Short mmCIF file of C-alpha atoms and ligand atoms in Angstrom, two decimals:
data_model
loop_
_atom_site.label_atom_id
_atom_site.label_comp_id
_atom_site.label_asym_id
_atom_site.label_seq_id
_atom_site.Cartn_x
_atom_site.Cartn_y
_atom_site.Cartn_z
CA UNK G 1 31.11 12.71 23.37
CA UNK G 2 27.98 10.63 23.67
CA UNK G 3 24.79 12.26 22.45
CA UNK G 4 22.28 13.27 25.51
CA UNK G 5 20.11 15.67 26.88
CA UNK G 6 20.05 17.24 30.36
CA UNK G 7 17.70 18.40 31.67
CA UNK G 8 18.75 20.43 34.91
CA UNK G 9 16.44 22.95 38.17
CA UNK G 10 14.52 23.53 34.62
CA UNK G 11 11.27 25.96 35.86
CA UNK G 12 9.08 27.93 33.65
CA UNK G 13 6.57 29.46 35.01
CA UNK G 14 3.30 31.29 32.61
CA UNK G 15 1.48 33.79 34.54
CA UNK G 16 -0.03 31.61 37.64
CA UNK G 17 0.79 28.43 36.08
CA UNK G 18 3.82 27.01 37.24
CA UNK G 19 4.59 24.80 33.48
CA UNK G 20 7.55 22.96 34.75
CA UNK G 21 8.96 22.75 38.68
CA UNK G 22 12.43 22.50 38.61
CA UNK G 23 12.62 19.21 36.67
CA UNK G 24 16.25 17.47 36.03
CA UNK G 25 17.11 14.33 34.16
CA UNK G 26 19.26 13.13 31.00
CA UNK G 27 17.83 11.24 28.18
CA UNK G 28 21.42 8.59 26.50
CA UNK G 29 22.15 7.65 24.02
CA UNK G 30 21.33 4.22 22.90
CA UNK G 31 18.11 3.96 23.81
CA UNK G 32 14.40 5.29 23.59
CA UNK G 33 13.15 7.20 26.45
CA UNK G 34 9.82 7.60 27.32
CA UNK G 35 8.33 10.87 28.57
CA UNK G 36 4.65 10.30 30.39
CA UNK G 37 2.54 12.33 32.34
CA UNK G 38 -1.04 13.55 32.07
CA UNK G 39 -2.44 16.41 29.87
CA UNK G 40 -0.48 19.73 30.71
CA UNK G 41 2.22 17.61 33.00
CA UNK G 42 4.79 20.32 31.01
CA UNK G 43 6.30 18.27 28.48
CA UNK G 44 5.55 20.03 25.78
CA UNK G 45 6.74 22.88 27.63
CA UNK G 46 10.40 21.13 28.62
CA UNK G 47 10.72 20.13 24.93
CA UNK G 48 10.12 23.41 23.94
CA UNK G 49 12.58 24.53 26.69
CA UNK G 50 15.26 21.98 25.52
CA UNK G 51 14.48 23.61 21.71
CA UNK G 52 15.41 26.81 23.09
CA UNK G 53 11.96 27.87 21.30
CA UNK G 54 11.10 29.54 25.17
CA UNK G 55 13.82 30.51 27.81
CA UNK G 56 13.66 28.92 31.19
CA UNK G 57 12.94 31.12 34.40
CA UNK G 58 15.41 29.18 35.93
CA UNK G 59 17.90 25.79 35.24
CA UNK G 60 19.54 25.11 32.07
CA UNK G 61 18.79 22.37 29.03
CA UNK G 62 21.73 21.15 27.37
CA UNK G 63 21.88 19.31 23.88
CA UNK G 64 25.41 17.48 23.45
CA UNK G 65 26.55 19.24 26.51
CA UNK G 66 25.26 22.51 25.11
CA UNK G 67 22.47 25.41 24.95
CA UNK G 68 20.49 24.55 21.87
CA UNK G 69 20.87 28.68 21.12
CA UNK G 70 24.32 27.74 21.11
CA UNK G 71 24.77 25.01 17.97
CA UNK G 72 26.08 26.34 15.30
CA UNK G 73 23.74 23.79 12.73
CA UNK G 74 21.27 22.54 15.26
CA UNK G 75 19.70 20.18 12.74
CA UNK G 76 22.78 18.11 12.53
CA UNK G 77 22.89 18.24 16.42
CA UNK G 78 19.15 17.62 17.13
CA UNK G 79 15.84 16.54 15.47
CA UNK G 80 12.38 17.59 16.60
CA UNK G 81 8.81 17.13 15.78
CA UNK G 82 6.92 19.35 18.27
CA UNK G 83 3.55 20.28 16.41
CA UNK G 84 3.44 18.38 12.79
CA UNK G 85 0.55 20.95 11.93
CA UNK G 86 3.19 24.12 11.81
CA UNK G 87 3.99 23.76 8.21
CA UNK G 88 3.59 26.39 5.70
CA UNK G 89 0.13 25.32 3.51
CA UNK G 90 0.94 26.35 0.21
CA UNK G 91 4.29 24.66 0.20
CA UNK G 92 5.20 21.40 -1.41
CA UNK G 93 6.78 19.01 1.15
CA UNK G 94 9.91 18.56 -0.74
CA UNK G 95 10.46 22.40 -0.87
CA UNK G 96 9.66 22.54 2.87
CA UNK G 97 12.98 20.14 3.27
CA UNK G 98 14.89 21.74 0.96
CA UNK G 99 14.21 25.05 1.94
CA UNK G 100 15.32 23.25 5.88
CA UNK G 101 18.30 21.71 4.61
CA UNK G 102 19.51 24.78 2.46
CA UNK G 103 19.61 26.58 6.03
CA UNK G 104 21.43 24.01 7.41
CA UNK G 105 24.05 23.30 4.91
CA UNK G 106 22.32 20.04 4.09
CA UNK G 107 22.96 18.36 0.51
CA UNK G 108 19.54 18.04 -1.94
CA UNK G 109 20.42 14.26 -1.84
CA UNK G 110 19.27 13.41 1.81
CA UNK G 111 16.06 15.15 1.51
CA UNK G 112 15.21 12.29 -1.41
CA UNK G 113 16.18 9.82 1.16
CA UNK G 114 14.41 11.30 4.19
CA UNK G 115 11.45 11.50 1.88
CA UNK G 116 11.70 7.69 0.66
CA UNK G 117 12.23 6.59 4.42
CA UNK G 118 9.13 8.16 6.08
CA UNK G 119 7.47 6.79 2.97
CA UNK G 120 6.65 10.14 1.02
CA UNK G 121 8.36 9.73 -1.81
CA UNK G 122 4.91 9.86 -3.66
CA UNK G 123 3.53 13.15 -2.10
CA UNK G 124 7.11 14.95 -2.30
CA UNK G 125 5.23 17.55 -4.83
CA UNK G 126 2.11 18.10 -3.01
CA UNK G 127 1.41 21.13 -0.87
CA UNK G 128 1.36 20.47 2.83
CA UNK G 129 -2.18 21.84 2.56
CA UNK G 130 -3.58 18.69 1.17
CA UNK G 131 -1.78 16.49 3.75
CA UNK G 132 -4.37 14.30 6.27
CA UNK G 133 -2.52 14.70 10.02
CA UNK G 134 -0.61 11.17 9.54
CA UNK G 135 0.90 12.62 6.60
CA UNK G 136 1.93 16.01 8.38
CA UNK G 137 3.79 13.25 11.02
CA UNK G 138 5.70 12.03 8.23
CA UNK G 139 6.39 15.00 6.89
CA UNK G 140 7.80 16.57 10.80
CA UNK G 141 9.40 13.19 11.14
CA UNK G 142 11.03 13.81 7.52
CA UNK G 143 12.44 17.11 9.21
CA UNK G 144 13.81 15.96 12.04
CA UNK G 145 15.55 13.36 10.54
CA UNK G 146 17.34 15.40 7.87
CA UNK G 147 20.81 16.54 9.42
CA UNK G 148 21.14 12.94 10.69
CA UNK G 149 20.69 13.86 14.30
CA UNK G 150 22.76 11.74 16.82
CA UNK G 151 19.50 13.59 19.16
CA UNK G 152 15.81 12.77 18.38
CA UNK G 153 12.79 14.89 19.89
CA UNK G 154 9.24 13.62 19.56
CA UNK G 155 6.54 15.19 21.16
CA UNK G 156 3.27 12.68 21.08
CA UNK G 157 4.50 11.52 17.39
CA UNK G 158 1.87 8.60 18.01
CA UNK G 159 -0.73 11.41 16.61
CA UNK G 160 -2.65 11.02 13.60
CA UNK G 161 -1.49 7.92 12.66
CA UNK G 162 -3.42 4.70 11.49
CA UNK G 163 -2.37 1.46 12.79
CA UNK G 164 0.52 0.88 10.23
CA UNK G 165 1.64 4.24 10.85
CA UNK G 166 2.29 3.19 14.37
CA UNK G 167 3.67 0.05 13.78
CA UNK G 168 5.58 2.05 11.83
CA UNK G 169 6.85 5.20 13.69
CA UNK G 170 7.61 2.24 16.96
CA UNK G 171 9.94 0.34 14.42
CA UNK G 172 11.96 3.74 13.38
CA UNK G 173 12.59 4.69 16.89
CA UNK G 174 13.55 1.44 18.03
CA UNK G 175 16.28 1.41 15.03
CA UNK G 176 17.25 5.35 15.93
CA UNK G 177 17.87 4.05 19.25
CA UNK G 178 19.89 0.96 18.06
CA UNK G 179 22.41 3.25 15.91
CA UNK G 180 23.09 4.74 19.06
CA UNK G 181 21.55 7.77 19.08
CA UNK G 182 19.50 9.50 22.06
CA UNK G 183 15.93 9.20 21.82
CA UNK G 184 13.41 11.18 23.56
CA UNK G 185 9.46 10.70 22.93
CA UNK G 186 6.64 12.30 24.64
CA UNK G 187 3.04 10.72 25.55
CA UNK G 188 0.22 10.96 27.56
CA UNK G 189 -0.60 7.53 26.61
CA UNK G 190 1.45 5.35 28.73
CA UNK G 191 0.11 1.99 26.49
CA UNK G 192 2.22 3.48 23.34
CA UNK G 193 5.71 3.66 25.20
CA UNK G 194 4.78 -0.45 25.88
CA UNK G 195 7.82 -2.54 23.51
CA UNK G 196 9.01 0.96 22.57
CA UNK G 197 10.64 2.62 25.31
CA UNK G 198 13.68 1.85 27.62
CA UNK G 199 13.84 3.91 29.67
CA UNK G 200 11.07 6.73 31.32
CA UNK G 201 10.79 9.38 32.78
CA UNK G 202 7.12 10.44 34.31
CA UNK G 203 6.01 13.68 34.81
CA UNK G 204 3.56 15.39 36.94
CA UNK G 205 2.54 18.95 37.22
CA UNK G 206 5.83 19.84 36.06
CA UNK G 207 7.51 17.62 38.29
CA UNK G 208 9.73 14.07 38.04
CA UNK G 209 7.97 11.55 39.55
CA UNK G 210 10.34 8.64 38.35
CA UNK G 211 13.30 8.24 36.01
CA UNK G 212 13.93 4.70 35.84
CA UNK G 213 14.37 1.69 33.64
CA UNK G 214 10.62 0.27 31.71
CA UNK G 215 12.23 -3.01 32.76
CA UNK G 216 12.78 -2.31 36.47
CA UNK G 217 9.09 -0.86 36.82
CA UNK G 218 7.54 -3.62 34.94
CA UNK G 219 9.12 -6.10 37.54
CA UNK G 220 8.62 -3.76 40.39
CA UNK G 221 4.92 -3.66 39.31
CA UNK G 222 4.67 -7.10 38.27
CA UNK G 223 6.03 -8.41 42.04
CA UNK G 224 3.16 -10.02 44.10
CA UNK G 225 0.62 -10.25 41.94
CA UNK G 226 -0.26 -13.33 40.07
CA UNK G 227 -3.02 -14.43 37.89
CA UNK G 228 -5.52 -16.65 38.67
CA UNK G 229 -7.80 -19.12 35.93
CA UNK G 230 -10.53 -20.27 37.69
CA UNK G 231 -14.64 -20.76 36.15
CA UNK G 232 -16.10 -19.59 39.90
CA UNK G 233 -14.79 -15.84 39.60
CA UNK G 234 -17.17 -14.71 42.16
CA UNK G 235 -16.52 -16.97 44.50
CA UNK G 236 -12.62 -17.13 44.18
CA UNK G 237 -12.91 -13.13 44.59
CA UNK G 238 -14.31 -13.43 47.84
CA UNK G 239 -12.33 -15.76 49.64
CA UNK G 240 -9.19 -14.21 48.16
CA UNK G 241 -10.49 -10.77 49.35
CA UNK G 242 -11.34 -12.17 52.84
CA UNK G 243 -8.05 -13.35 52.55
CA UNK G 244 -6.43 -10.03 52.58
CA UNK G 245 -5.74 -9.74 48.61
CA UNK G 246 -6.67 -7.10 46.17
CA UNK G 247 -8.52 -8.78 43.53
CA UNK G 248 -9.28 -7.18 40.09
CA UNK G 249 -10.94 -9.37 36.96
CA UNK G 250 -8.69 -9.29 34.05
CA UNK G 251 -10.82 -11.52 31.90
CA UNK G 252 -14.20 -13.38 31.26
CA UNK G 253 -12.32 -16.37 34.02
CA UNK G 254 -9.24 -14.43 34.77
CA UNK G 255 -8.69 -12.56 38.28
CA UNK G 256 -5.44 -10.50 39.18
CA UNK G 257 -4.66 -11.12 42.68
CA UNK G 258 -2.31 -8.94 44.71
CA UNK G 259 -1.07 -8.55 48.44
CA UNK G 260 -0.67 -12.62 48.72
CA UNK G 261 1.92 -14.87 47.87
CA UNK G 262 0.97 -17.40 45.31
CA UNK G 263 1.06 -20.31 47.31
CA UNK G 264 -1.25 -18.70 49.69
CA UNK G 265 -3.50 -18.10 46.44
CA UNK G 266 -3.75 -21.65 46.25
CA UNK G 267 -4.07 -22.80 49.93
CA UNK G 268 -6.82 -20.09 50.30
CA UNK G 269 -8.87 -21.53 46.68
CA UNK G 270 -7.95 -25.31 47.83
CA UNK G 271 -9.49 -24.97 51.01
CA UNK G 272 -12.87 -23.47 49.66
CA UNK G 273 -13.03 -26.28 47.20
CA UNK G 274 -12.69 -23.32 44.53
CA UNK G 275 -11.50 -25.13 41.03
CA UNK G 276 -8.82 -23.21 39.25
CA UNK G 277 -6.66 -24.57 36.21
CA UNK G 278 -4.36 -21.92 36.00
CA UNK G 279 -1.89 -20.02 38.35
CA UNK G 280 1.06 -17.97 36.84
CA UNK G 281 2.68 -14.73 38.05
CA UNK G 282 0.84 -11.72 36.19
CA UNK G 283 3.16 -9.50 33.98
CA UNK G 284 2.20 -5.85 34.62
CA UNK G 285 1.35 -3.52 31.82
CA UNK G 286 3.08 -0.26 31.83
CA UNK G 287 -0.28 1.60 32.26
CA UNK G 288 -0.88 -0.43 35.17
CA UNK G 289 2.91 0.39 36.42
CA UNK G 290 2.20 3.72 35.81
CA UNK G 291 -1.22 3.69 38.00
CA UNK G 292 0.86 2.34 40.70
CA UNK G 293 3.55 4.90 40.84
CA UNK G 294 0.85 8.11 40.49
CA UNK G 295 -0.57 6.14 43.42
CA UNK G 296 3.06 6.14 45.31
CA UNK G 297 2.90 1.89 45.64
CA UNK G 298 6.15 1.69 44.34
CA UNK G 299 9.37 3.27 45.26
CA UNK G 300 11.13 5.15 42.83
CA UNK G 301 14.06 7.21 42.11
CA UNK G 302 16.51 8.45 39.95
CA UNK G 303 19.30 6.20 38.95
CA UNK G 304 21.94 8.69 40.06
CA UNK G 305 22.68 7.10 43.69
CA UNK G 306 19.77 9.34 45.37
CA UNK G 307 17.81 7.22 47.35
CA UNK G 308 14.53 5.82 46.88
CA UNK G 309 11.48 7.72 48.71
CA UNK G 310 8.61 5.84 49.05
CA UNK G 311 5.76 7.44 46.61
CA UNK G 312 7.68 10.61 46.73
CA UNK G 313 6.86 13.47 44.04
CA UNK G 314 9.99 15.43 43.56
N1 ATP P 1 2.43 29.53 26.18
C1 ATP P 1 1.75 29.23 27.27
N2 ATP P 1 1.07 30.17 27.96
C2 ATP P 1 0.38 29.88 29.09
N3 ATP P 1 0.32 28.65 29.64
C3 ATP P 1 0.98 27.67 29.01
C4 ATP P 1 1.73 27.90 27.81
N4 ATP P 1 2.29 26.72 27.43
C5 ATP P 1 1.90 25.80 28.34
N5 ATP P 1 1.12 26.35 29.29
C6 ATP P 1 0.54 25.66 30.46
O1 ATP P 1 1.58 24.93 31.06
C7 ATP P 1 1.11 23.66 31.51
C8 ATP P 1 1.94 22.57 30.87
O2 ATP P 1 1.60 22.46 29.49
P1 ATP P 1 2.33 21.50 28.46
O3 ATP P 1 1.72 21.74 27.11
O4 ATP P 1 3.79 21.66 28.58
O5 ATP P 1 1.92 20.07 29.01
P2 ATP P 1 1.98 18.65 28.29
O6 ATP P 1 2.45 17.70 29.33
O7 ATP P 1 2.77 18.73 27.03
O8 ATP P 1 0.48 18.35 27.96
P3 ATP P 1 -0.17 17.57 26.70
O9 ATP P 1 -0.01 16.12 26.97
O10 ATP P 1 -1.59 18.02 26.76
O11 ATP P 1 0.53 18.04 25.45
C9 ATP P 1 -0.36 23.61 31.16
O12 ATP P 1 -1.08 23.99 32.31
C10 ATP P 1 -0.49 24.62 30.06
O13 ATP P 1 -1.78 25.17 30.05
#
């Protein structure tokens, strides 16, 4: 059986605050998936849900086609960092893994190699106390990679890093994803899923607001709009805007022009004697894909056969 997660009705509900609303969708194997939404969206919540750290008011999550509750050594099922900070102070970070891996029926041998490949060989005798937040990552990351999950769980593991540390944490998840295992990584950054994730799901006050492809909504997003070099800005604003286009200034000499067909662009700038040197089609970012699905420009759905409603919050 292929490694996943599903996600299915899933609602949990905290006093008056409705944390997730009835959210469905399966994270596969084989690649990273991206899970965006703004602060308190409820994907801490669904992780926590999928961790079977908090039962669900209603739906089910499913690890490998079953309740996490249910597996019999989870950490060889699934790994998780949730919140890197939840470590015991006084205890040394190899003693946290071992003491992990002894309940797990995991050998003494991996927890030198989890250790060496999160790059904490060093620091394996130090107390967690002493630990700066990017080391704490490591250290969760450590964790969760211990029972050689074929499922990985990372809730905003972008945290506390430096630079490097980024660099870093993208290059292990894209190789997780590449040995085939199922990938599933939290943010409320949508810049950090850009060159990691392949596929996303977006969340918004605890609902699904896509579950598609990074690919698809990069070209969805990138369609109609095109880029536009030109050293009279202003000017090239204004006609295009008369013209019917959204403009927005990208750079210094650089305007994004959408609603027009870039041929029209040029007719429209050629006819105002406007100068330009350069006209190329403009390749979305995902925040900028992202802005235009919370805005309901682009049609989304899931890709289970459902059709597509037009800027429709499930
Ligand atoms: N234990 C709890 N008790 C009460 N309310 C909670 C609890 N856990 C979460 N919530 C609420 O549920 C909503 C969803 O929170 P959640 O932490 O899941 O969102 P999130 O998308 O992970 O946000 P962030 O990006 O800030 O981590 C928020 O309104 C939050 O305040």
């Amino acid at each position: 059986m292929e490694p996943t997660i599903e996600v299915r009705a899933l609602r949990k509900r905290y006093r008056t605050t409705v944390a997730v609303d009835g959210l469905s969708f399966t994270v596969r194997a084989g690649e990273v998936t991206g899970f965006v939404g703004p602060n308190g969206a409820g994907k801490s919540t669904t992780m926590r849900l999928i961790l079977g750290l908090d039962a669900p008011d209603e739906g089910e999550a499913l690890v490998n086609g079953r309740p996490y509750r249910s597996l019999r050594t989870p950490l060889t099922q699934v790994g998780a960092l949730l919140d890197a900070s939840a470590l015991h102070p006084g205890r040394r970070a190899r003693d946290h893994l071992l003491w992990l891996a002894h309940s797990n029926g995991i050998g003494k041998r991996r927890v030198s190699e989890v250790l060496d490949q999160v790059g904490l060989a060093s620091a394996a005798r130090r107390r967690a106390a002493g630990f700066s937040l990017g080391m704490q990552q490591r250290l969760g990351i450590a964790a969760a990679l211990l029972g050689d999950p074929p499922v990985l769980m990372f809730d905003e593991p972008v945290n506390g890093l430096d630079p490097d540390g980024i660099v870093w944490i993208r290059g292990l998840m894209r190789s997780l994803a590449a040995e085939g295992r199922a990938v599933l990584v939290s943010s409320h950054l949508m810049g950090e899923l850009e060159d990691t994730a392949d596929h996303l799901i977006a969340v918004g006050r605890g609902r699904l607001i896509a579950d598609t492809s990074v690919a698809k909504l990069l070209a969805a997003a990138s369609k109609d709009r095109v880029e536009v070099t030109t050293a009279q800005r202003a000017e090239a604003t204004t006609v295009l805007a008369n013209g019917g286009a959204t403009v927005t200034v990208a750079g210094p000499e650089t305007v994004v022009v959408e609603g027009l067909p870039g041929d029209r662009v040029s007719a429209l700038l050629t006819e105002a004697a406007i100068p330009f040197s350069e006209l190329r089609r403009h390749r979305a970012s995902l925040e900028e894909a992202y802005m235009d699905l919370t805005r309901g420009a682009i049609e989304f759905a899931p890709e289970t056969g459902a059709p597509a409603t037009k800027g429709s919050v499930r």
